[in-house]
PDB file of C-alpha atoms and ligand atoms in Angstrom:
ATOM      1  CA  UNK A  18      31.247 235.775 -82.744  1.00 69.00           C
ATOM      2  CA  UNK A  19      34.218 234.230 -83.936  1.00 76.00           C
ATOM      3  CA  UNK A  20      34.299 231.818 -87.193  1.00 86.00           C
ATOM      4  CA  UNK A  21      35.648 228.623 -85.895  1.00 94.00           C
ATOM      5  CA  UNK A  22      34.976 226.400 -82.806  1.00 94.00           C
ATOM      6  CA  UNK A  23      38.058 224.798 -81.668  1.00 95.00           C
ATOM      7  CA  UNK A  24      37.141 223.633 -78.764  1.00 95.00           C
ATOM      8  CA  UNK A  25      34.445 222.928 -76.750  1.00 95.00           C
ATOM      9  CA  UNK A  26      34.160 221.875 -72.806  1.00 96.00           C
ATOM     10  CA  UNK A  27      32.960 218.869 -71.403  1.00 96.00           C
ATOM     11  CA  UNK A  28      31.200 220.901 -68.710  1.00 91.00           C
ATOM     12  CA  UNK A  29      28.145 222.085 -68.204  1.00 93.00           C
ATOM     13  CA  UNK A  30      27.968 225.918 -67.776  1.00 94.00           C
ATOM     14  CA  UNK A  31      27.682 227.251 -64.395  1.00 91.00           C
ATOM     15  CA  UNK A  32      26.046 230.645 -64.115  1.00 91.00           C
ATOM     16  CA  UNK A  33      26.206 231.619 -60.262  1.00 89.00           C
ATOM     17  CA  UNK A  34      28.724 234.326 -59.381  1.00 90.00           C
ATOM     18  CA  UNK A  35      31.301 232.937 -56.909  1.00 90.00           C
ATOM     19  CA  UNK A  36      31.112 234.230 -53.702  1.00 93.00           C
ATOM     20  CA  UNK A  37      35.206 233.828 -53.066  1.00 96.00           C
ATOM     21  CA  UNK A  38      37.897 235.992 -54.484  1.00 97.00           C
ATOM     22  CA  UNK A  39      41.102 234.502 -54.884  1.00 97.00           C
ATOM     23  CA  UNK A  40      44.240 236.421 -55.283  1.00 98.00           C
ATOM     24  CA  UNK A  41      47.777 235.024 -55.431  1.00 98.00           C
ATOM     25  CA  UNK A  42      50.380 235.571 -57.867  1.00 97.00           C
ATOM     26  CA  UNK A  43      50.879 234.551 -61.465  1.00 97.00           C
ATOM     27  CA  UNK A  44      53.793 231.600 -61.030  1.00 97.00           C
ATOM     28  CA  UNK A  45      52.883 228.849 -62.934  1.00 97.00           C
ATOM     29  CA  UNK A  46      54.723 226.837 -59.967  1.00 97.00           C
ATOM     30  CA  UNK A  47      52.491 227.120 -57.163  1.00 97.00           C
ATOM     31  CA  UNK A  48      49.262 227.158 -59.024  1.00 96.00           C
ATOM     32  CA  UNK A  49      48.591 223.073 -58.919  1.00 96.00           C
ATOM     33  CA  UNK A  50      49.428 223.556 -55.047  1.00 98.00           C
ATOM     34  CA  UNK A  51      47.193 227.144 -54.799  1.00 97.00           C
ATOM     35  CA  UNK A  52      44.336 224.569 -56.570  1.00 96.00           C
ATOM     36  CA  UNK A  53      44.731 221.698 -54.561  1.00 97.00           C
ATOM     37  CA  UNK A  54      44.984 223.694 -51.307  1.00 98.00           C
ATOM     38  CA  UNK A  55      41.856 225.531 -51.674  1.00 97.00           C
ATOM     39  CA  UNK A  56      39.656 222.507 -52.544  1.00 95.00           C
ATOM     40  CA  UNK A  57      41.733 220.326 -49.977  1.00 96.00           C
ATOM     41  CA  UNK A  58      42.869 222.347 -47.708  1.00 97.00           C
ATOM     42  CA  UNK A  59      39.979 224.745 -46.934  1.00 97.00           C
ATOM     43  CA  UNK A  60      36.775 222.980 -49.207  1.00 95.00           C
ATOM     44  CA  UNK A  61      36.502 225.688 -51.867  1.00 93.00           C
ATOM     45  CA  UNK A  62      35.143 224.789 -54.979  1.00 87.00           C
ATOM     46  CA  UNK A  63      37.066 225.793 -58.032  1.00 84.00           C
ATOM     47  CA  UNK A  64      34.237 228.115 -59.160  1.00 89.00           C
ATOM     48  CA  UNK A  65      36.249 231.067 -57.855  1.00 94.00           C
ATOM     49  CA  UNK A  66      37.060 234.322 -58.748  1.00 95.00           C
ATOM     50  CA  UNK A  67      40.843 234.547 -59.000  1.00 95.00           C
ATOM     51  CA  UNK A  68      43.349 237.850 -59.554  1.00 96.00           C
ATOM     52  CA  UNK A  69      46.635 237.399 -60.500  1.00 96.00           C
ATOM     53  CA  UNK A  70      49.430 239.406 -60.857  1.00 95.00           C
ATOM     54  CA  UNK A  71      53.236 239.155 -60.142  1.00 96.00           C
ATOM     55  CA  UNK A  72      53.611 239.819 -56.495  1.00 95.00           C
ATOM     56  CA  UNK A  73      50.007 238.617 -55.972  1.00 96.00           C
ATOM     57  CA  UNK A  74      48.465 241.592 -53.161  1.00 96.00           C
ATOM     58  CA  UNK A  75      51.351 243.908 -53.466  1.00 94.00           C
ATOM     59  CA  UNK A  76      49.784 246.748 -55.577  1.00 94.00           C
ATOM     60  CA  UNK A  77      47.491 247.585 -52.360  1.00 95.00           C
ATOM     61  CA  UNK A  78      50.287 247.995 -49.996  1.00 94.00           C
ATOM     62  CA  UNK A  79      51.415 250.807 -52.618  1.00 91.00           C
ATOM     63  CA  UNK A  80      48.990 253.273 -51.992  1.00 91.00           C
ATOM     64  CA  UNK A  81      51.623 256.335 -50.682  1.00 90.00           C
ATOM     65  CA  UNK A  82      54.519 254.556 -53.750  1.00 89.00           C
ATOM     66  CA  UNK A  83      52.736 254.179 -56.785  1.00 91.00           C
ATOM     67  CA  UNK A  84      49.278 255.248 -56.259  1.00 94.00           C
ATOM     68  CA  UNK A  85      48.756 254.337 -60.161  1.00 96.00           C
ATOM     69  CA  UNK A  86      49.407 250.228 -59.211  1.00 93.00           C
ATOM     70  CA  UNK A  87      47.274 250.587 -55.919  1.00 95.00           C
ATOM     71  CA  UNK A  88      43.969 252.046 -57.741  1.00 96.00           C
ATOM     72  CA  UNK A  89      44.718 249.415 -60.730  1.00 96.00           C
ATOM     73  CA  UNK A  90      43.862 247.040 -57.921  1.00 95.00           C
ATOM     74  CA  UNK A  91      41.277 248.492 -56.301  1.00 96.00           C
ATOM     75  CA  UNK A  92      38.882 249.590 -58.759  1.00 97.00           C
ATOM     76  CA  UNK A  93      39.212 245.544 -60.071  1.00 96.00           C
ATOM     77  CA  UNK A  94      38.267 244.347 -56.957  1.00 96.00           C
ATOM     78  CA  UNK A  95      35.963 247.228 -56.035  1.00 96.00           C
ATOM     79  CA  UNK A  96      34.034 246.017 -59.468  1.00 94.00           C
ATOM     80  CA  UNK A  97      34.515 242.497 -58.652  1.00 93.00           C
ATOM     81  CA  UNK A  98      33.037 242.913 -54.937  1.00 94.00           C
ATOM     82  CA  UNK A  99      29.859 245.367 -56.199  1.00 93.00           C
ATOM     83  CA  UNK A 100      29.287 243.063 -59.128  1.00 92.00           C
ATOM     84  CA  UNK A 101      29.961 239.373 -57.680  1.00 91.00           C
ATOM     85  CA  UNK A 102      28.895 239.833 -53.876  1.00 92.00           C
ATOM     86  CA  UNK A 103      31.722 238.476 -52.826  1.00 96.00           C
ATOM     87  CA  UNK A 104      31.722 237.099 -49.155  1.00 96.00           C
ATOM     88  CA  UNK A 105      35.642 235.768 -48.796  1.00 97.00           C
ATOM     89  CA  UNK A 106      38.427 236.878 -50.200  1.00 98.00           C
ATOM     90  CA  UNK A 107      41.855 234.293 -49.917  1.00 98.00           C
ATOM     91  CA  UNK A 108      45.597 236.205 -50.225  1.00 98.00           C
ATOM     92  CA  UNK A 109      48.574 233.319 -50.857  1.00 98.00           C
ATOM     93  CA  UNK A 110      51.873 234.843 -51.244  1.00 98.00           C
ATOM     94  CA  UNK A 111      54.296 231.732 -52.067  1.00 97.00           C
ATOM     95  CA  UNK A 112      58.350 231.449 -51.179  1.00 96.00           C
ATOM     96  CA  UNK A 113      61.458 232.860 -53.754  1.00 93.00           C
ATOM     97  CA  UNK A 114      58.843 235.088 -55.372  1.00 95.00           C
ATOM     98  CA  UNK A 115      60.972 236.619 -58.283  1.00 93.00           C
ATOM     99  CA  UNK A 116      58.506 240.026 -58.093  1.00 93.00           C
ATOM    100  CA  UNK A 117      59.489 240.218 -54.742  1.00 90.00           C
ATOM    101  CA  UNK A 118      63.388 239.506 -54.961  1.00 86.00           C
ATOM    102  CA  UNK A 119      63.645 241.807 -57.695  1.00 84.00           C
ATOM    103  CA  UNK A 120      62.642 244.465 -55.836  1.00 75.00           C
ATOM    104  CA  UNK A 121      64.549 243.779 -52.716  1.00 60.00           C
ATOM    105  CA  UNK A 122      66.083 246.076 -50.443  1.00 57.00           C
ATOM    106  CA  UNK A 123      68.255 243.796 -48.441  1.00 57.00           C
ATOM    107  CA  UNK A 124      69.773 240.560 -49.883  1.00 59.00           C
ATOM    108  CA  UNK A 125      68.587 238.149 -47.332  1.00 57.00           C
ATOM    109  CA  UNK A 126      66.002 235.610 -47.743  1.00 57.00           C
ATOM    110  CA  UNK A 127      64.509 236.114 -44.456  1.00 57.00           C
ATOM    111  CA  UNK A 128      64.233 239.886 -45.124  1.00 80.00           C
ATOM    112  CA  UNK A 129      62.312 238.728 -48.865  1.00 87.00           C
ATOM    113  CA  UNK A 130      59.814 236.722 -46.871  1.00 90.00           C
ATOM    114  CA  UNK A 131      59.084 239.138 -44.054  1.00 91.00           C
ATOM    115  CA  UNK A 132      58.347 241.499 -46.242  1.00 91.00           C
ATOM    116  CA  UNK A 133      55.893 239.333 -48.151  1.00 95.00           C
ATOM    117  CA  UNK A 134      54.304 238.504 -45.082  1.00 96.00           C
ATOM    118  CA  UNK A 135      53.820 242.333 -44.227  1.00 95.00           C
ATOM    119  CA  UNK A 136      52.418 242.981 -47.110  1.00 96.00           C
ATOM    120  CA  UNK A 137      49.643 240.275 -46.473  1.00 97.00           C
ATOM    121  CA  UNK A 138      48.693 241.574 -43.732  1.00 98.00           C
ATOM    122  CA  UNK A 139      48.859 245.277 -45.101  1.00 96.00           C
ATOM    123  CA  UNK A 140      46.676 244.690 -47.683  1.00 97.00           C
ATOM    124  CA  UNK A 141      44.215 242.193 -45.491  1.00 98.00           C
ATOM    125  CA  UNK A 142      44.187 245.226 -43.114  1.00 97.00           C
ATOM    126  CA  UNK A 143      43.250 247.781 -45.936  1.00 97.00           C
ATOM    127  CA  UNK A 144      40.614 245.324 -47.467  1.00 97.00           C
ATOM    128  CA  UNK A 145      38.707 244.199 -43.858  1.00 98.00           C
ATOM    129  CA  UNK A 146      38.848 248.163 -43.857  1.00 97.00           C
ATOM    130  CA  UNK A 147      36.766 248.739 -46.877  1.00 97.00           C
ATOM    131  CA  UNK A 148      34.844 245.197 -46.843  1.00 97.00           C
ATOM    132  CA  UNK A 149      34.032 245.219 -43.507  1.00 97.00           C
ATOM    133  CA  UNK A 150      31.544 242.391 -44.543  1.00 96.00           C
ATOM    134  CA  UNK A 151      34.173 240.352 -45.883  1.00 97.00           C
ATOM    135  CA  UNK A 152      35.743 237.920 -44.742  1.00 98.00           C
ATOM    136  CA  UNK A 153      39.654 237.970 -45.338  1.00 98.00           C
ATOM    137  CA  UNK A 154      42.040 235.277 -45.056  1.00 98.00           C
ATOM    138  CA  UNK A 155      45.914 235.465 -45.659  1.00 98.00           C
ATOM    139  CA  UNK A 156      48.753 232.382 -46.446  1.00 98.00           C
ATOM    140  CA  UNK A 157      51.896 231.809 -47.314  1.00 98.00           C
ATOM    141  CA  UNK A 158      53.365 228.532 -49.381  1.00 98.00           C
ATOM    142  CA  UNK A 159      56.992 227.530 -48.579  1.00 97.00           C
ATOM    143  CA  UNK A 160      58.665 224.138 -49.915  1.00 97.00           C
ATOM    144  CA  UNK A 161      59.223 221.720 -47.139  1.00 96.00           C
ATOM    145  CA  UNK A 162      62.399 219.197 -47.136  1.00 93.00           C
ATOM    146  CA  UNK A 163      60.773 216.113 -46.601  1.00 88.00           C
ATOM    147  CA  UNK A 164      64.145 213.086 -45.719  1.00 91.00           C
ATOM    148  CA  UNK A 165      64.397 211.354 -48.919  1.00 93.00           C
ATOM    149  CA  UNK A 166      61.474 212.720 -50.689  1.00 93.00           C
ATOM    150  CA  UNK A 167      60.948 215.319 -52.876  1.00 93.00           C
ATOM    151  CA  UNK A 168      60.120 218.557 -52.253  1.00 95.00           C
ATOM    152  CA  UNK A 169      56.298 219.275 -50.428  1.00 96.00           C
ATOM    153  CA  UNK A 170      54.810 222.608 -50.436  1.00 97.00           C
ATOM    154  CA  UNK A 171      52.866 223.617 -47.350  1.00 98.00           C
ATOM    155  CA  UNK A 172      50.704 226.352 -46.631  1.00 98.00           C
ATOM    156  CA  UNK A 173      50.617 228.303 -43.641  1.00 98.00           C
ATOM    157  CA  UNK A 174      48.166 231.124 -42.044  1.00 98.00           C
ATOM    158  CA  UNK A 175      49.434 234.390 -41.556  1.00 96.00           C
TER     159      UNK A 175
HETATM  160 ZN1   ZN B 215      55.556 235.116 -57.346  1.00 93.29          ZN
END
């Protein structure tokens, strides 16, 4: 153990695995708006499991490119699904992902987020594939110009 306690929750530990796997990407951004839309927008608790990584689900779309990524990915959640038994797994790929335009072939937006929404469903395809008992679910979060207002980000099935 380490010497000092710096810190200690308010909360009472919870030991029960979570039953969803959440995997999105690492922006900072979107996370409030990942948070808020899975305990608003589809009643998940925040006792998740959650993978992040720039790009969110692209490793497993790299299987034939760079084998090395795809397996990273696929041995976690392997692990994660044998040791957790996870039921649901949630993929949210969000707009102007910088992983994504810095690996761009074309230079148009549209081409960024078509792309993005391939590889959701690439990578929902491979893991109904090896899950079969899993149930996968796949979104993408845009900004929406709202007259007047701010900004609003919205979240839409793929
Ligand atoms: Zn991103």
């Amino acid at each position: 153990m380490a010497d000092t306690v710096v810190f200690q929750s308010a909360e009472p530990w919870d030991g029960e695995r979570p039953q969803t796997l959440v995997i999105s990407c690492v922006d900072g951004r979107w996370r409030p708006f990942i948070q808020e839309f899975l305990a608003q927008g589809l009643g998940i608790s925040p006792h998740t499991d959650f993978m992040a990584v720039p790009g969110g689900v692209e490793p497993l779309t790299l299987v034939d490119l760079i084998p090395k990524d795809f397996n990273f990915f696929r041995r976690r959640i392997e692990s994660l699904v044998a040791g957790h038994g996870t039921r649901r797994i949630v993929c949210i790929a969000h707009q102007d992902c910088s992983w994504y335009a810095e690996r761009k072939i074309g230079p148009i937006r549209l081409d960024l987020q078509a792309r993005q929404l391939g590889d959701l469903r690439r990578a929902a395809a491979w893991m109904r594939e090896t899950f079969p008992s899993i149930r996968v679910e796949t979104y993408f979060a845009r900004r929406l110009a709202v007259a007047g207002e701010p900004e609003k980000v919205v979240f839409e099935a793929v």
